[in-house]
Amino acid sequence: MTESRTTTAAPGAPAGENPPLLEVSGVTKSFGGGRRRLTALDGVDVRLGRGETLGLVGESGCGKSTLARVLLGLERPDAGTVRYDGVDPFALRGKELLNWRRRVQMVFQDPFASLNARMSAADLISEPWRTHPDVVPDAKAREKRIRELLSLVGLRDGDAHRYPNEFSGGQRQRIGIARALALDPDLIVCDEPVSALDLSVQAQVLNVLSELQSRLGVAYVFISHDLSVVRYIADRVTVMYLGKVIEHGETEDVFDRPQHPYTAALMSAAPVLDASRAAHDQEIQLKGEIPSPFDIPSGCRFRTRCWRAQDTCATEAPPLVVRPSEGAGDDHTALCHFPLEARSAWA
Ligand code: SF4
């Protein structure tokens, strides 16, 4: 049995390290008011180092998209803090804000919708330089940089003057990635970047992202509902439910030894390649639908669907349970009164 303890410490906060690239602490964001108040994020903590990938998973409505907008500086939190290298982007103005915006870019889900059909690949990739003209100072340098970016994502020089309708879905997503790289960001928020692509193309695009990370040291926040994709790409995983982080840890820990019943249910429903595991694991059927974010259940917000729920779960907010990582990284944390100890506890 693995040792566990309860604490109020932030998930994913290893002691004694340099300041992380990104640190989100206690971020809360609501929309509307009165009875129509929707709590999209409720005390969310996220931490990410340079060159790392954080997978963000959960059903639709769990708060992933709102969190992405906060990370991009598009949505100001009601409470809590966001820090990039210790700097609060929401306190920046003018040139400082413009410089910060360079550092955080986005790759969108749908490469068909996100690229302007009337712009060539070269125009699309170089468009961010209109707002940041000092990044690549002259026409010659721009041409050279466009060729470099095309090559980085596995496209050819000759592709520069082709238009989106002349590319396949995977190639379009490569253009979207090249465009995100044009401003040399430290962090790219990838919102379901491969879910619109065929399976074989998904693997190619994921490989491009991995290689770019090795070469350039860029960090990713990778949002996906596809757990096999997250397992492949992410160093660490944060699982969200109704606006709260309910589990966080190194990818292998979270996938192989989930502590929270919700995570275990998600994992059990995901396709498994390993036949021995498939025979061992039974799918956990969740009760009912995800509750309305306008009316979040008392105590543990997952209790209305949890097969391990007991009376306490309805009256008391669950504690943060911390289990040391099996690897050398973050502790593995979960919000639960009755966390799972091992896979054998699933059934
Ligand atoms: S606190 Fe209770 S209801 Fe919530 S996940 Fe844990 S066992 Fe289930």
Short mmCIF file of C-alpha atoms and ligand atoms in Angstrom, two decimals:
data_model
loop_
_atom_site.label_atom_id
_atom_site.label_comp_id
_atom_site.label_asym_id
_atom_site.label_seq_id
_atom_site.Cartn_x
_atom_site.Cartn_y
_atom_site.Cartn_z
CA MET A 1 0.00 0.00 0.00
CA THR A 2 1.32 3.47 -0.85
CA GLU A 3 1.62 6.04 1.89
CA SER A 4 -0.90 8.89 1.63
CA ARG A 5 -1.44 12.05 3.63
CA THR A 6 -3.83 14.96 3.54
CA THR A 7 -2.75 18.58 3.17
CA THR A 8 -3.80 21.99 2.04
CA ALA A 9 -0.73 22.43 -0.20
CA ALA A 10 -1.21 23.30 -3.88
CA PRO A 11 -1.22 20.32 -6.23
CA GLY A 12 1.90 19.95 -8.28
CA ALA A 13 4.13 22.13 -6.17
CA PRO A 14 7.45 20.39 -5.58
CA ALA A 15 9.57 22.11 -2.98
CA GLY A 16 12.98 23.63 -3.55
CA GLU A 17 12.83 24.20 -7.33
CA ASN A 18 13.39 27.28 -9.47
CA PRO A 19 10.29 29.37 -10.13
CA PRO A 20 8.21 27.57 -12.76
CA LEU A 21 7.40 29.01 -16.16
CA LEU A 22 3.74 29.12 -15.20
CA GLU A 23 2.14 29.11 -11.78
CA VAL A 24 -1.61 29.41 -11.32
CA SER A 25 -2.81 29.51 -7.71
CA GLY A 26 -6.37 29.48 -6.40
CA VAL A 27 -7.86 30.87 -9.61
CA THR A 28 -11.60 31.35 -9.50
CA LYS A 29 -13.78 32.62 -12.33
CA SER A 30 -17.56 33.00 -12.41
CA PHE A 31 -19.96 34.36 -14.99
CA GLY A 32 -23.38 35.94 -14.41
CA GLY A 33 -24.90 36.66 -11.02
CA GLY A 34 -27.54 35.59 -8.52
CA ARG A 35 -29.22 32.30 -9.40
CA ARG A 36 -27.65 32.44 -12.85
CA ARG A 37 -24.12 32.55 -11.49
CA LEU A 38 -21.93 29.97 -13.22
CA THR A 39 -18.68 29.01 -11.50
CA ALA A 40 -16.35 27.98 -14.31
CA LEU A 41 -13.18 27.76 -12.20
CA ASP A 42 -13.10 27.21 -8.44
CA GLY A 43 -9.69 27.55 -6.77
CA VAL A 44 -7.64 26.05 -9.60
CA ASP A 45 -3.89 25.44 -9.15
CA VAL A 46 -1.65 24.63 -12.10
CA ARG A 47 2.13 24.58 -12.36
CA LEU A 48 4.29 24.06 -15.42
CA GLY A 49 8.06 24.10 -15.96
CA ARG A 50 9.94 25.12 -19.10
CA GLY A 51 9.86 22.54 -21.85
CA GLU A 52 7.20 20.45 -20.08
CA THR A 53 3.76 19.32 -21.19
CA LEU A 54 0.76 19.44 -18.92
CA GLY A 55 -2.28 17.45 -20.07
CA LEU A 56 -5.61 18.96 -19.07
CA VAL A 57 -8.51 16.52 -19.14
CA GLY A 58 -12.18 16.42 -18.18
CA GLU A 59 -15.63 16.38 -19.73
CA SER A 60 -16.98 19.39 -21.55
CA GLY A 61 -18.10 22.03 -19.05
CA CYS A 62 -15.32 21.13 -16.58
CA GLY A 63 -13.59 24.51 -17.00
CA LYS A 64 -10.73 23.56 -19.38
CA SER A 65 -11.60 26.23 -21.95
CA THR A 66 -12.02 28.99 -19.35
CA LEU A 67 -8.67 28.02 -17.86
CA ALA A 68 -7.10 28.19 -21.33
CA ARG A 69 -8.49 31.71 -21.78
CA VAL A 70 -7.06 32.72 -18.40
CA LEU A 71 -3.65 31.31 -19.37
CA LEU A 72 -3.74 33.29 -22.62
CA GLY A 73 -4.56 36.48 -20.72
CA LEU A 74 -7.99 36.72 -22.35
CA GLU A 75 -10.00 36.21 -19.17
CA ARG A 76 -9.12 37.92 -15.90
CA PRO A 77 -9.66 35.72 -12.81
CA ASP A 78 -12.05 36.91 -10.08
CA ALA A 79 -9.60 35.64 -7.47
CA GLY A 80 -6.26 33.88 -7.30
CA THR A 81 -3.00 34.56 -9.11
CA VAL A 82 -1.39 33.79 -12.48
CA ARG A 83 2.40 34.14 -12.79
CA TYR A 84 4.72 33.65 -15.73
CA ASP A 85 8.30 33.63 -14.47
CA GLY A 86 6.93 35.35 -11.40
CA VAL A 87 5.19 38.12 -13.42
CA ASP A 88 1.44 38.77 -13.28
CA PRO A 89 0.34 39.26 -16.92
CA PHE A 90 -2.88 40.97 -15.80
CA ALA A 91 -0.82 43.76 -14.21
CA LEU A 92 1.04 44.52 -17.45
CA ARG A 93 0.22 47.43 -19.76
CA GLY A 94 1.42 48.82 -23.10
CA LYS A 95 4.69 47.46 -24.46
CA GLU A 96 5.21 45.07 -21.54
CA LEU A 97 1.85 43.48 -22.19
CA LEU A 98 2.58 43.25 -25.93
CA ASN A 99 5.91 41.55 -25.18
CA TRP A 100 4.25 39.12 -22.80
CA ARG A 101 1.61 38.21 -25.40
CA ARG A 102 4.40 36.97 -27.66
CA ARG A 103 5.37 34.40 -25.08
CA VAL A 104 2.07 32.55 -24.94
CA GLN A 105 0.50 31.28 -28.15
CA MET A 106 -2.29 28.92 -29.12
CA VAL A 107 -2.93 26.04 -31.49
CA PHE A 108 -6.64 25.57 -32.18
CA GLN A 109 -8.72 22.44 -32.54
CA ASP A 110 -9.96 22.86 -36.06
CA PRO A 111 -7.27 23.55 -38.66
CA PHE A 112 -10.04 23.94 -41.24
CA ALA A 113 -11.76 26.80 -39.44
CA SER A 114 -8.79 28.48 -37.79
CA LEU A 115 -6.90 29.41 -40.99
CA ASN A 116 -8.08 32.19 -43.30
CA ALA A 117 -8.71 30.47 -46.65
CA ARG A 118 -7.64 33.56 -48.61
CA MET A 119 -4.16 33.72 -47.11
CA SER A 120 -1.17 31.69 -48.30
CA ALA A 121 0.81 29.59 -45.84
CA ALA A 122 3.54 32.28 -45.84
CA ASP A 123 0.99 35.01 -45.06
CA LEU A 124 -0.59 32.93 -42.32
CA ILE A 125 2.72 32.13 -40.66
CA SER A 126 3.98 35.72 -40.88
CA GLU A 127 0.73 37.40 -39.80
CA PRO A 128 1.72 37.58 -36.08
CA TRP A 129 4.72 39.73 -37.11
CA ARG A 130 2.33 42.54 -38.06
CA THR A 131 1.63 43.08 -34.35
CA HIS A 132 5.23 42.32 -33.40
CA PRO A 133 7.29 43.78 -36.28
CA ASP A 134 10.53 43.81 -34.29
CA VAL A 135 10.65 39.99 -34.07
CA VAL A 136 11.82 39.63 -37.69
CA PRO A 137 13.02 43.04 -38.88
CA ASP A 138 13.13 42.94 -42.69
CA ALA A 139 11.66 41.18 -45.71
CA LYS A 140 14.72 39.02 -46.34
CA ALA A 141 14.84 37.82 -42.73
CA ARG A 142 11.11 37.11 -42.89
CA GLU A 143 11.46 34.92 -45.97
CA LYS A 144 14.27 33.00 -44.31
CA ARG A 145 12.30 32.59 -41.09
CA ILE A 146 9.20 31.39 -42.95
CA ARG A 147 11.32 28.68 -44.63
CA GLU A 148 12.77 27.70 -41.25
CA LEU A 149 9.32 27.47 -39.66
CA LEU A 150 7.95 25.39 -42.55
CA SER A 151 10.89 23.04 -42.22
CA LEU A 152 10.45 22.80 -38.42
CA VAL A 153 6.90 21.47 -38.88
CA GLY A 154 7.84 19.14 -41.74
CA LEU A 155 6.62 21.24 -44.71
CA ARG A 156 8.64 22.27 -47.78
CA ASP A 157 9.76 25.69 -49.03
CA GLY A 158 7.37 25.30 -51.98
CA ASP A 159 4.41 25.10 -49.58
CA ALA A 160 4.85 28.76 -48.64
CA HIS A 161 2.71 30.01 -51.51
CA ARG A 162 -0.04 27.40 -51.36
CA TYR A 163 -3.45 28.10 -49.80
CA PRO A 164 -5.25 26.19 -47.01
CA ASN A 165 -7.58 24.34 -49.42
CA GLU A 166 -4.50 22.86 -51.12
CA PHE A 167 -3.35 21.17 -47.90
CA SER A 168 -4.56 18.07 -46.04
CA GLY A 169 -5.94 18.41 -42.50
CA GLY A 170 -2.62 17.36 -40.96
CA GLN A 171 -0.69 19.82 -43.12
CA ARG A 172 -3.05 22.62 -42.11
CA GLN A 173 -2.46 21.84 -38.48
CA ARG A 174 1.29 21.97 -39.17
CA ILE A 175 0.74 25.49 -40.54
CA GLY A 176 -1.19 26.36 -37.38
CA ILE A 177 1.78 25.13 -35.31
CA ALA A 178 4.31 27.06 -37.45
CA ARG A 179 2.19 30.19 -36.98
CA ALA A 180 2.12 29.64 -33.20
CA LEU A 181 5.93 29.33 -33.26
CA ALA A 182 6.46 32.51 -35.29
CA LEU A 183 6.84 34.65 -32.16
CA ASP A 184 9.19 32.21 -30.35
CA PRO A 185 6.77 31.49 -27.48
CA ASP A 186 7.70 29.82 -24.19
CA LEU A 187 4.26 28.25 -23.91
CA ILE A 188 1.70 27.02 -26.43
CA VAL A 189 -1.83 26.24 -25.29
CA CYS A 190 -2.99 23.40 -27.54
CA ASP A 191 -6.79 23.08 -27.51
CA GLU A 192 -7.74 19.61 -28.81
CA PRO A 193 -5.14 20.06 -31.59
CA VAL A 194 -5.52 16.59 -33.12
CA SER A 195 -9.14 15.68 -32.42
CA ALA A 196 -10.32 16.79 -35.90
CA LEU A 197 -7.69 14.60 -37.62
CA ASP A 198 -7.60 10.96 -38.73
CA LEU A 199 -5.87 8.59 -36.32
CA SER A 200 -2.70 8.11 -38.43
CA VAL A 201 -2.39 11.87 -38.98
CA GLN A 202 -2.89 12.48 -35.24
CA ALA A 203 0.26 10.48 -34.53
CA GLN A 204 2.26 12.52 -37.06
CA VAL A 205 1.14 15.84 -35.60
CA LEU A 206 1.85 14.65 -32.04
CA ASN A 207 5.35 13.65 -33.16
CA VAL A 208 5.87 17.12 -34.65
CA LEU A 209 4.86 18.69 -31.32
CA SER A 210 7.19 16.37 -29.36
CA GLU A 211 10.15 17.03 -31.66
CA LEU A 212 9.59 20.77 -31.48
CA GLN A 213 9.60 20.58 -27.71
CA SER A 214 12.91 18.71 -27.72
CA ARG A 215 14.49 21.18 -30.14
CA LEU A 216 13.05 24.47 -28.90
CA GLY A 217 12.21 23.80 -25.26
CA VAL A 218 8.67 25.10 -25.66
CA ALA A 219 6.12 24.09 -22.99
CA TYR A 220 2.59 22.92 -23.80
CA VAL A 221 -0.69 22.97 -21.97
CA PHE A 222 -2.41 20.23 -23.89
CA ILE A 223 -6.20 20.14 -23.61
CA SER A 224 -7.81 16.93 -24.79
CA HIS A 225 -10.71 14.63 -24.09
CA ASP A 226 -8.69 11.78 -25.64
CA LEU A 227 -6.79 10.07 -22.86
CA SER A 228 -4.55 8.01 -25.15
CA VAL A 229 -3.32 11.26 -26.73
CA VAL A 230 -2.69 12.81 -23.31
CA ARG A 231 -0.83 9.72 -22.14
CA TYR A 232 1.42 9.93 -25.18
CA ILE A 233 2.26 13.64 -24.99
CA ALA A 234 1.99 14.80 -21.37
CA ASP A 235 4.58 14.75 -18.58
CA ARG A 236 1.92 15.52 -16.02
CA VAL A 237 -1.85 15.45 -16.00
CA THR A 238 -4.47 17.64 -14.35
CA VAL A 239 -8.00 16.25 -14.21
CA MET A 240 -10.86 18.74 -13.80
CA TYR A 241 -14.48 18.26 -12.80
CA LEU A 242 -17.04 21.09 -12.60
CA GLY A 243 -14.40 23.79 -12.31
CA LYS A 244 -12.12 22.08 -9.80
CA VAL A 245 -8.85 20.20 -10.15
CA ILE A 246 -9.76 16.81 -8.69
CA GLU A 247 -6.52 14.97 -9.46
CA HIS A 248 -3.01 15.90 -10.52
CA GLY A 249 0.26 14.06 -10.92
CA GLU A 250 2.83 12.58 -13.25
CA THR A 251 1.15 11.02 -16.26
CA GLU A 252 2.15 7.47 -15.42
CA ASP A 253 1.03 7.81 -11.80
CA VAL A 254 -2.35 9.23 -12.75
CA PHE A 255 -2.99 6.69 -15.52
CA ASP A 256 -1.71 3.60 -13.74
CA ARG A 257 -2.63 4.46 -10.17
CA PRO A 258 -5.57 6.90 -10.24
CA GLN A 259 -6.71 7.99 -6.77
CA HIS A 260 -9.93 9.81 -7.58
CA PRO A 261 -13.00 7.74 -8.52
CA TYR A 262 -13.77 10.12 -11.42
CA THR A 263 -10.29 9.69 -12.91
CA ALA A 264 -10.56 5.92 -12.49
CA ALA A 265 -13.88 5.97 -14.35
CA LEU A 266 -12.43 8.05 -17.19
CA MET A 267 -9.46 5.70 -17.47
CA SER A 268 -11.63 2.60 -17.39
CA ALA A 269 -13.74 3.92 -20.28
CA ALA A 270 -10.70 4.76 -22.46
CA PRO A 271 -9.53 2.26 -25.10
CA VAL A 272 -6.63 0.10 -23.87
CA LEU A 273 -3.96 -1.31 -26.18
CA ASP A 274 -2.58 -3.76 -23.63
CA ALA A 275 -4.81 -6.90 -23.71
CA SER A 276 -3.77 -8.05 -20.22
CA ARG A 277 -4.87 -4.73 -18.77
CA ALA A 278 -8.10 -4.80 -20.74
CA ALA A 279 -8.97 -8.18 -19.22
CA HIS A 280 -8.16 -6.95 -15.72
CA ASP A 281 -9.96 -3.64 -15.81
CA GLN A 282 -13.70 -3.39 -15.90
CA GLU A 283 -15.34 -0.27 -17.18
CA ILE A 284 -16.75 1.82 -14.36
CA GLN A 285 -20.16 3.15 -15.32
CA LEU A 286 -20.78 6.63 -13.98
CA LYS A 287 -24.28 7.37 -12.73
CA GLY A 288 -26.25 10.12 -14.47
CA GLU A 289 -25.07 13.27 -16.19
CA ILE A 290 -22.61 15.94 -15.12
CA PRO A 291 -24.61 18.33 -12.85
CA SER A 292 -25.42 21.88 -13.93
CA PRO A 293 -22.57 24.30 -13.17
CA PHE A 294 -25.32 26.68 -11.95
CA ASP A 295 -26.15 24.22 -9.19
CA ILE A 296 -23.02 22.48 -7.92
CA PRO A 297 -23.65 19.64 -5.40
CA SER A 298 -22.77 20.21 -1.72
CA GLY A 299 -19.75 18.50 -0.18
CA CYS A 300 -17.97 16.69 -3.00
CA ARG A 301 -19.20 17.94 -6.38
CA PHE A 302 -18.70 14.49 -7.89
CA ARG A 303 -20.88 12.70 -5.31
CA THR A 304 -24.02 12.51 -7.45
CA ARG A 305 -22.18 10.21 -9.88
CA CYS A 306 -19.67 8.48 -7.60
CA TRP A 307 -19.94 4.76 -6.88
CA ARG A 308 -17.86 5.15 -3.71
CA ALA A 309 -19.87 8.03 -2.20
CA GLN A 310 -20.82 7.86 1.48
CA ASP A 311 -22.81 10.22 3.72
CA THR A 312 -19.77 12.38 4.50
CA CYS A 313 -19.37 13.16 0.80
CA ALA A 314 -22.65 15.13 0.80
CA THR A 315 -21.82 17.29 3.78
CA GLU A 316 -18.06 17.86 3.83
CA ALA A 317 -15.76 19.15 1.10
CA PRO A 318 -13.17 16.45 0.41
CA PRO A 319 -9.57 16.90 1.59
CA LEU A 320 -6.58 17.06 -0.74
CA VAL A 321 -4.90 13.66 -0.48
CA VAL A 322 -1.21 13.60 -1.37
CA ARG A 323 0.65 10.48 -2.40
CA PRO A 324 4.37 10.68 -3.22
CA SER A 325 5.15 10.26 -6.90
CA GLU A 326 6.49 6.89 -8.05
CA GLY A 327 8.92 8.86 -10.23
CA ALA A 328 11.08 11.82 -9.31
CA GLY A 329 8.53 14.55 -9.99
CA ASP A 330 5.43 16.07 -8.49
CA ASP A 331 3.42 14.51 -5.74
CA HIS A 332 0.24 12.84 -6.86
CA THR A 333 -2.80 14.62 -5.42
CA ALA A 334 -6.54 13.99 -5.38
CA LEU A 335 -9.59 15.63 -3.78
CA CYS A 336 -11.45 12.77 -2.14
CA HIS A 337 -12.64 11.40 1.21
CA PHE A 338 -12.15 7.82 0.05
CA PRO A 339 -9.37 7.75 -2.56
CA LEU A 340 -8.41 4.60 -4.40
CA GLU A 341 -5.18 2.97 -3.35
CA ALA A 342 -4.47 0.81 -6.40
CA ARG A 343 -6.04 -0.55 -9.55
CA SER A 344 -7.45 -3.53 -7.66
CA ALA A 345 -9.67 -1.10 -5.75
CA TRP A 346 -11.52 -0.01 -8.86
CA ALA A 347 -14.13 -2.68 -8.93
S1 SF4 B 1 -15.27 12.43 -1.86
FE1 SF4 B 1 -16.82 10.82 -1.89
S2 SF4 B 1 -18.17 11.31 -3.57
FE2 SF4 B 1 -16.30 12.52 -3.83
S3 SF4 B 1 -15.05 11.31 -5.19
FE3 SF4 B 1 -14.44 10.76 -3.12
S4 SF4 B 1 -15.72 9.00 -2.58
FE4 SF4 B 1 -16.66 9.93 -4.39
#
